[in-house]
Tab-separated table of C-alpha atoms and ligand atoms in Angstrom:
chain	number	residue	atom	x	y	z
A	1	MET	CA	45.834	-80.758	74.011
A	2	LEU	CA	48.569	-83.315	73.483
A	3	VAL	CA	46.627	-86.416	72.487
A	4	THR	CA	49.281	-88.931	73.537
A	5	LYS	CA	49.217	-87.522	77.079
A	6	GLN	CA	45.453	-87.910	77.634
A	7	PRO	CA	44.805	-91.563	78.611
A	8	VAL	CA	41.041	-91.241	78.132
A	9	LEU	CA	41.586	-90.996	74.355
A	10	ARG	CA	42.817	-94.598	74.476
A	11	LYS	CA	39.242	-95.617	75.350
A	12	PHE	CA	37.897	-94.954	71.836
A	13	TRP	CA	37.997	-96.987	68.622
A	14	TYR	CA	40.066	-95.757	65.669
A	15	PRO	CA	40.431	-97.181	62.145
A	16	ALA	CA	44.083	-98.165	61.810
A	17	ILE	CA	44.471	-99.935	58.492
A	18	PRO	CA	42.328	-100.931	55.469
A	19	THR	CA	41.473	-104.629	55.627
A	20	THR	CA	42.721	-104.965	52.042
A	21	GLU	CA	46.229	-104.130	53.276
A	22	LEU	CA	46.238	-107.031	55.698
A	23	SER	CA	47.511	-110.192	54.125
A	24	SER	CA	49.863	-112.829	55.385
A	25	SER	CA	52.433	-110.260	56.462
A	26	PRO	CA	52.169	-108.194	59.662
A	27	LYS	CA	51.680	-104.421	59.405
A	28	PRO	CA	53.036	-101.808	61.828
A	29	PHE	CA	50.927	-98.840	62.930
A	30	GLU	CA	51.324	-96.085	65.502
A	31	LEU	CA	48.226	-95.128	67.517
A	32	LEU	CA	48.392	-92.354	70.127
A	33	GLY	CA	52.162	-92.790	70.221
A	34	GLU	CA	51.849	-96.549	70.851
A	35	LYS	CA	53.641	-98.745	68.315
A	36	ILE	CA	51.421	-101.699	67.423
A	37	VAL	CA	51.483	-104.553	64.946
A	38	ILE	CA	48.366	-105.869	63.207
A	39	TRP	CA	47.949	-109.180	61.398
A	40	LEU	CA	45.369	-111.795	60.483
A	41	ASN	CA	45.163	-114.745	62.871
A	42	ALA	CA	44.345	-118.372	62.002
A	43	ALA	CA	40.605	-117.582	62.009
A	44	GLY	CA	41.198	-114.795	59.468
A	45	LYS	CA	40.409	-112.133	62.115
A	46	PRO	CA	42.621	-109.139	62.743
A	47	ALA	CA	44.810	-109.159	65.839
A	48	ALA	CA	46.799	-106.285	67.373
A	49	VAL	CA	49.582	-106.342	69.961
A	50	GLN	CA	52.386	-104.048	71.071
A	51	ASP	CA	55.074	-103.939	68.389
A	52	ARG	CA	57.835	-104.931	70.781
A	53	CYS	CA	58.956	-108.428	71.651
A	54	CYS	CA	59.142	-109.144	75.401
A	55	HIS	CA	62.430	-111.043	74.912
A	56	ARG	CA	64.892	-108.469	73.563
A	57	SER	CA	62.513	-105.739	72.356
A	58	ALA	CA	62.754	-106.408	68.608
A	59	GLN	CA	59.928	-105.018	66.493
A	60	LEU	CA	57.461	-107.831	65.894
A	61	SER	CA	56.200	-106.194	62.684
A	62	ILE	CA	59.413	-107.131	60.860
A	63	GLY	CA	58.663	-110.770	61.629
A	64	LYS	CA	56.151	-113.054	59.939
A	65	VAL	CA	52.872	-114.820	60.633
A	66	VAL	CA	53.203	-118.532	61.465
A	67	ASP	CA	50.047	-120.606	62.047
A	68	GLY	CA	48.112	-117.386	62.742
A	69	ASN	CA	50.622	-116.192	65.372
A	70	ILE	CA	53.096	-113.344	65.085
A	71	CYS	CA	56.629	-114.723	64.990
A	72	CYS	CA	59.538	-112.552	66.107
A	73	ALA	CA	62.315	-112.254	63.517
A	74	TYR	CA	65.065	-112.270	66.177
A	75	HIS	CA	64.752	-115.669	67.933
A	76	GLY	CA	61.450	-117.007	66.615
A	77	TRP	CA	59.213	-116.644	69.658
A	78	GLN	CA	55.552	-116.671	68.660
A	79	PHE	CA	52.658	-114.714	70.185
A	80	ASP	CA	48.935	-115.294	69.683
A	81	SER	CA	46.107	-112.730	69.281
A	82	GLU	CA	45.929	-112.296	73.073
A	83	GLY	CA	49.657	-111.580	73.266
A	84	ALA	CA	50.512	-114.877	74.988
A	85	CYS	CA	53.770	-116.506	73.955
A	86	VAL	CA	52.834	-119.862	72.420
A	87	CYS	CA	56.175	-121.000	71.046
A	88	VAL	CA	59.788	-120.642	72.215
A	89	PRO	CA	61.877	-122.748	69.808
A	90	GLN	CA	64.825	-122.813	72.254
A	91	LEU	CA	62.844	-124.616	75.027
A	92	LYS	CA	63.115	-128.370	75.434
A	93	LYS	CA	59.953	-130.361	74.657
A	94	ASP	CA	58.866	-130.817	78.282
A	95	GLU	CA	59.604	-127.238	79.333
A	96	VAL	CA	56.593	-124.977	79.947
A	97	ILE	CA	56.495	-121.426	78.608
A	98	SER	CA	56.351	-118.947	81.482
A	99	ALA	CA	53.098	-116.945	81.714
A	100	SER	CA	55.255	-113.821	81.997
A	101	TYR	CA	56.324	-114.305	78.369
A	102	LYS	CA	53.641	-112.084	76.848
A	103	VAL	CA	53.090	-108.812	75.036
A	104	GLN	CA	50.255	-106.306	75.474
A	105	SER	CA	47.304	-107.082	73.199
A	106	TYR	CA	44.585	-104.677	72.087
A	107	ARG	CA	40.932	-104.867	71.074
A	108	CYS	CA	40.679	-105.109	67.332
A	109	THR	CA	37.764	-105.581	64.905
A	110	GLU	CA	36.732	-104.994	61.308
A	111	ARG	CA	34.131	-102.403	60.254
A	112	TYR	CA	33.486	-100.555	56.973
A	113	GLY	CA	36.536	-102.157	55.346
A	114	TYR	CA	39.004	-101.088	58.049
A	115	VAL	CA	40.605	-102.671	61.075
A	116	TRP	CA	39.594	-100.607	64.127
A	117	VAL	CA	41.702	-100.701	67.273
A	118	CYS	CA	40.995	-99.566	70.824
A	119	LEU	CA	43.946	-99.353	73.201
A	120	GLY	CA	41.806	-99.516	76.353
A	121	GLU	CA	38.324	-100.346	77.618
A	122	PRO	CA	36.023	-98.657	75.052
A	123	LEU	CA	33.657	-95.989	76.371
A	124	ILE	CA	31.461	-96.220	73.270
A	125	ASP	CA	31.122	-98.385	70.177
A	126	ILE	CA	32.474	-97.619	66.702
A	127	PRO	CA	30.314	-94.868	65.099
A	128	GLU	CA	27.172	-96.312	63.513
A	129	ILE	CA	26.896	-95.429	59.806
A	130	ASP	CA	23.540	-96.953	58.797
A	131	GLU	CA	23.877	-96.153	55.097
A	132	ALA	CA	27.150	-98.103	54.819
A	133	THR	CA	25.196	-101.364	54.973
A	134	LYS	CA	22.075	-100.359	53.005
A	135	PRO	CA	21.663	-102.048	49.604
A	136	ASP	CA	20.764	-98.826	47.744
A	137	TYR	CA	24.034	-97.203	48.783
A	138	ARG	CA	27.579	-97.905	47.629
A	139	LEU	CA	30.718	-97.498	49.715
A	140	LEU	CA	33.812	-96.006	48.110
A	141	HIS	CA	37.186	-95.964	49.841
A	142	GLU	CA	38.807	-92.614	49.312
A	143	PHE	CA	41.912	-91.721	51.307
A	144	TYR	CA	44.354	-93.290	53.746
A	145	GLU	CA	47.363	-91.102	54.431
A	146	PRO	CA	49.149	-89.247	57.238
A	147	TRP	CA	48.472	-85.530	57.711
A	148	LYS	CA	50.872	-83.401	59.735
A	149	CYS	CA	48.232	-81.821	61.936
A	150	ALA	CA	46.095	-82.489	64.988
A	151	ALA	CA	42.951	-84.549	64.506
A	152	LEU	CA	40.868	-81.916	66.282
A	153	ARG	CA	41.858	-79.248	63.734
A	154	VAL	CA	40.351	-81.424	60.997
A	155	MET	CA	37.178	-82.113	62.995
A	156	GLU	CA	36.628	-78.383	63.484
A	157	ASN	CA	37.388	-77.700	59.843
A	158	GLU	CA	34.676	-80.111	58.668
A	159	PHE	CA	32.063	-78.078	60.548
A	160	ASP	CA	33.504	-74.668	59.679
A	161	LEU	CA	31.129	-73.242	57.077
A	162	ALA	CA	33.170	-70.039	56.655
A	163	HIS	CA	36.288	-71.687	55.218
A	164	PRO	CA	35.057	-72.975	51.810
A	165	THR	CA	34.963	-69.467	50.272
A	166	PHE	CA	38.669	-69.016	51.052
A	167	VAL	CA	40.072	-72.559	51.015
A	168	HIS	CA	38.028	-74.377	48.380
A	169	THR	CA	38.643	-71.844	45.635
A	170	THR	CA	39.211	-74.436	42.891
A	171	THR	CA	36.420	-76.792	43.939
A	172	PHE	CA	33.155	-75.625	45.528
A	173	GLY	CA	33.832	-72.443	47.544
A	174	SER	CA	31.632	-69.541	46.498
A	175	GLU	CA	32.614	-65.884	46.892
A	176	GLU	CA	28.908	-65.056	46.901
A	177	HIS	CA	28.302	-67.243	49.964
A	178	PRO	CA	30.911	-66.425	52.623
A	179	ILE	CA	28.576	-67.563	55.398
A	180	PRO	CA	25.964	-70.337	55.568
A	181	GLU	CA	22.283	-69.700	54.884
A	182	LEU	CA	21.480	-71.849	57.902
A	183	MET	CA	23.459	-73.387	60.766
A	184	LYS	CA	21.617	-75.204	63.544
A	185	LEU	CA	23.650	-77.021	66.186
A	186	THR	CA	22.417	-79.740	68.516
A	187	GLU	CA	24.607	-81.364	71.140
A	188	THR	CA	24.454	-85.133	71.599
A	189	GLU	CA	25.759	-87.290	74.434
A	190	TRP	CA	28.932	-88.239	72.581
A	191	GLY	CA	29.221	-85.460	70.025
A	192	LEU	CA	27.151	-82.932	68.158
A	193	HIS	CA	25.052	-82.466	65.056
A	194	VAL	CA	24.837	-79.490	62.728
A	195	HIS	CA	22.143	-78.976	60.134
A	196	GLY	CA	23.198	-76.346	57.633
A	197	VAL	CA	22.679	-74.951	54.149
A	198	LEU	CA	25.575	-73.496	52.180
A	199	GLY	CA	25.644	-71.902	48.726
A	200	VAL	CA	28.425	-73.451	46.633
A	201	VAL	CA	29.934	-73.328	43.166
A	202	ASN	CA	29.187	-76.347	40.981
A	203	PRO	CA	32.281	-76.825	38.770
A	204	GLU	CA	32.400	-78.924	35.615
A	205	LEU	CA	33.462	-82.242	37.190
A	206	GLN	CA	30.750	-81.862	39.824
A	207	GLN	CA	28.168	-80.975	37.145
A	208	GLN	CA	28.874	-84.402	35.642
A	209	ASN	CA	29.088	-86.162	39.025
A	210	LEU	CA	25.831	-84.627	40.248
A	211	LYS	CA	24.037	-84.622	36.885
A	212	MET	CA	23.267	-80.963	37.527
A	213	GLU	CA	24.101	-78.289	34.955
A	214	ALA	CA	23.663	-75.292	37.273
A	215	LYS	CA	26.896	-73.395	37.950
A	216	GLN	CA	25.826	-72.632	41.532
A	217	THR	CA	23.858	-74.825	43.877
A	218	PHE	CA	23.046	-75.281	47.554
A	219	ARG	CA	24.332	-78.053	49.762
A	220	THR	CA	22.084	-79.188	52.563
A	221	LEU	CA	24.448	-80.485	55.209
A	222	ASP	CA	23.848	-82.858	58.072
A	223	MET	CA	27.072	-83.172	59.952
A	224	THR	CA	27.617	-85.425	62.933
A	225	TRP	CA	30.687	-85.409	65.130
A	226	PHE	CA	31.454	-88.606	67.009
A	227	MET	CA	33.896	-88.057	69.844
A	228	PRO	CA	36.743	-87.759	69.569
A	229	PHE	CA	37.855	-87.746	65.934
A	230	THR	CA	35.211	-89.051	63.520
A	231	VAL	CA	32.829	-86.994	61.412
A	232	LYS	CA	29.921	-88.022	59.199
A	233	LEU	CA	29.204	-85.339	56.631
A	234	GLN	CA	25.988	-85.938	54.754
A	235	ILE	CA	25.505	-83.680	51.739
A	236	THR	CA	22.148	-83.667	49.991
A	237	TYR	CA	21.808	-81.922	46.640
A	238	PRO	CA	18.560	-80.513	45.161
A	239	ASN	CA	18.375	-83.475	42.723
A	240	GLY	CA	18.098	-85.979	45.609
A	241	LEU	CA	21.670	-87.268	45.447
A	242	THR	CA	23.121	-88.008	48.869
A	243	HIS	CA	26.888	-88.012	49.274
A	244	ILE	CA	28.047	-89.035	52.741
A	245	ILE	CA	31.666	-88.568	53.742
A	246	ILE	CA	32.978	-90.460	56.760
A	247	ASN	CA	36.290	-89.225	57.967
A	248	THR	CA	38.316	-90.294	60.977
A	249	MET	CA	41.564	-88.593	61.827
A	250	THR	CA	43.207	-91.436	63.695
A	251	PRO	CA	45.751	-89.876	66.071
A	252	ILE	CA	49.220	-91.273	65.305
A	253	ASN	CA	50.994	-88.994	67.754
A	254	ASP	CA	50.636	-85.411	68.990
A	255	SER	CA	51.386	-83.779	65.651
A	256	THR	CA	50.328	-86.357	63.037
A	257	SER	CA	47.009	-87.995	62.226
A	258	GLN	CA	46.110	-90.764	59.800
A	259	MET	CA	43.428	-89.461	57.488
A	260	VAL	CA	40.928	-92.261	56.838
A	261	GLN	CA	38.066	-91.306	54.540
A	262	PHE	CA	35.396	-93.230	52.696
A	263	CYS	CA	32.125	-92.123	51.195
A	264	VAL	CA	28.685	-93.649	50.794
A	265	ARG	CA	26.338	-92.566	47.960
A	266	ASN	CA	22.864	-93.454	46.783
A	267	ASP	CA	23.830	-93.635	43.111
A	268	THR	CA	25.534	-96.279	40.995
A	269	GLU	CA	28.772	-96.681	39.067
A	270	ALA	CA	26.724	-96.286	35.868
A	271	ASP	CA	25.480	-92.893	37.144
A	272	THR	CA	28.899	-91.625	38.194
A	273	LYS	CA	32.261	-93.337	37.988
A	274	SER	CA	33.833	-93.825	41.406
A	275	SER	CA	37.122	-92.442	40.024
A	276	ASP	CA	35.356	-89.136	39.276
A	277	VAL	CA	33.826	-88.998	42.765
A	278	VAL	CA	37.229	-89.651	44.333
A	279	ALA	CA	38.924	-87.120	42.007
A	280	PHE	CA	36.647	-84.306	43.178
A	281	ASP	CA	36.974	-85.218	46.869
A	282	ARG	CA	40.751	-85.501	46.382
A	283	ALA	CA	40.947	-81.902	45.168
A	284	VAL	CA	38.782	-80.770	48.117
A	285	THR	CA	40.821	-82.609	50.758
A	286	LEU	CA	44.132	-81.355	49.368
A	287	GLU	CA	42.855	-77.790	49.724
A	288	ASP	CA	42.072	-78.488	53.398
A	289	LYS	CA	45.387	-80.282	53.976
A	290	HIS	CA	47.349	-77.321	52.600
A	291	ILE	CA	45.907	-75.040	55.295
A	292	LEU	CA	45.543	-77.465	58.174
A	293	GLU	CA	49.163	-78.604	58.071
A	294	THR	CA	50.157	-75.001	58.886
A	295	THR	CA	48.138	-74.924	62.132
A	296	ASP	CA	49.459	-75.608	65.655
A	297	TYR	CA	48.980	-79.223	66.674
A	298	ASP	CA	48.580	-78.334	70.331
A	299	VAL	CA	44.941	-77.214	69.985
A	300	PRO	CA	43.877	-75.356	73.141
A	301	LEU	CA	40.640	-76.618	74.664
A	302	SER	CA	40.292	-73.361	76.555
A	303	VAL	CA	38.356	-70.946	74.348
A	304	SER	CA	40.281	-67.951	75.676
A	305	GLN	CA	43.455	-68.849	73.778
A	306	GLU	CA	42.278	-68.306	70.191
A	307	GLN	CA	39.781	-65.821	68.757
A	308	HIS	CA	36.408	-66.944	67.424
A	309	MET	CA	33.461	-65.975	65.219
A	310	PHE	CA	29.896	-67.315	65.003
A	311	THR	CA	30.726	-70.011	62.431
A	312	ASP	CA	33.222	-71.493	64.942
A	313	LYS	CA	30.436	-72.588	67.281
A	314	PRO	CA	30.769	-76.331	66.478
A	315	GLY	CA	34.520	-76.211	67.145
A	316	ILE	CA	33.939	-74.394	70.425
A	317	VAL	CA	31.424	-77.051	71.504
A	318	MET	CA	33.942	-79.784	70.551
A	319	ARG	CA	36.598	-78.164	72.732
A	320	LYS	CA	34.155	-77.820	75.633
A	321	LYS	CA	32.995	-81.418	75.332
A	322	LEU	CA	36.557	-82.738	75.178
A	323	ALA	CA	37.495	-80.608	78.204
A	324	ALA	CA	34.488	-82.078	80.064
A	325	LEU	CA	35.550	-85.600	79.041
A	326	LEU	CA	39.041	-85.064	80.450
A	327	LYS	CA	37.599	-83.655	83.661
A	328	ALA	CA	35.158	-86.551	84.051
A	329	HIS	CA	38.126	-88.937	83.860
A	330	GLY	CA	40.235	-86.989	86.322
A	331	GLU	CA	42.582	-85.611	83.690
A	332	VAL	CA	44.018	-82.140	83.229
A	333	GLU	CA	44.594	-80.892	79.702
A	334	GLN	CA	48.207	-81.581	78.750
A	335	THR	CA	49.801	-78.933	76.553
A	336	LYS	CA	53.240	-78.068	75.211
A	337	SER	CA	53.616	-75.464	77.937
A	338	ASN	CA	52.893	-77.811	80.853
A	339	ASN	CA	55.025	-80.595	79.336
A	340	CYS	CA	58.299	-78.778	78.680
B	1	LIG	S1	63.761	-110.523	70.588
B	1	LIG	FE1	61.968	-111.541	69.998
B	1	LIG	S2	62.430	-113.625	70.172
B	1	LIG	FE2	64.192	-112.613	70.878
B	2	LIG	FE1	37.257	-77.982	53.785
C-alpha cells in the first residue's frame, strides 16, 4: 500500500510536531506527501496550512509569523489560520483582497504535548490515552525522528511477539522464550487489542528501572492498535509497575515515517530517573529500527504476498482491516506495481 495514494488515510489525525518545538517561527512538516507549515497564531493555538504561497508558490515556512499570521518571505502576503490572505502590502488602502487569495488550511490541535494534524474530515478522534492525564502517572517524551520504513511495518512489529528473541538481543529478548506464553486477540471497531504474556530477560539497567533483581521476568502486555498508525503498548511487570508506550508512525511519504513516541508510567522521578527509562527504550527502538529500515515500504495488504506464522495474526488483522477501510471508501489498494 502506498500511503500517499490512499485518500482515506488523510481522514485520520497524526502527531506532526512537539508543541515545545513551536515558537515564534513557523515549522515545515510533510504529512502523507503534503508539504505543510505549522505555527502558533495570535491566540497561541497551532495553525497548519499548505506550505506554498498562492502568489508565486514560495514556501511559507521560510517566512515569519506576524501578528499571529504566516507571512510569506517573498512579497510579504500574510495568511491567517484558516488560510485566508489578510494582508497584501502592495494593495492600496481602499483595495479589497480577493477571496481567491488563499491557501489550503488543515485541522490542527494539541494533545499529549504534540500538534496533531488531519488533512481531511476526520473519521475518528485522536486516540484516547486515559493514563496520560491521570495524576498518578507521569508522561515522558521519548523519540521524534524519521524512520525510513512504512508505518504499517512498525505497527505490525509492535504486536509481533516472535521478534524480541532475535531482534532485542541486547535488551529484553529471551532465547528461552521464542514464542509468547499467551496471545489473545480481540478486534475493535477501529483497531484491535492483544492481551499477551511474554518471558523476557531483565538486564541490569532494567533491574534498576523496575526495582526487580530477577534476571528473567514476564511482561504482561495489553496492546491496542488505533487505525491506522498508532499503538498503545501497556506493559505490566510482576511488581505492579505499569509502563505504557504510545507510538505513532506519522506517514511522511510512502517510504518514510516520523516516529513519535512517549511513555506514561505510574512511578516517579525519585523511583526511576526519566533519563534511564528513555535510555532503555532508546536501545530497544534502535534494535527495531535496524531491522525495519530493511523492509519493503510497499506493504501488501493481500495476505497471499508474504508468508505468515501464528504470531503474525495481529499484523494479518491490521492488513485485513485496512483493506476493508479502503474498500468502504471506494478505494483500490495502490502499490508500486499498479503505479509504475
Ligand atoms: S510568493 Fe508569496 S507573497 Fe509572493
Ligand atoms: Fe521490537
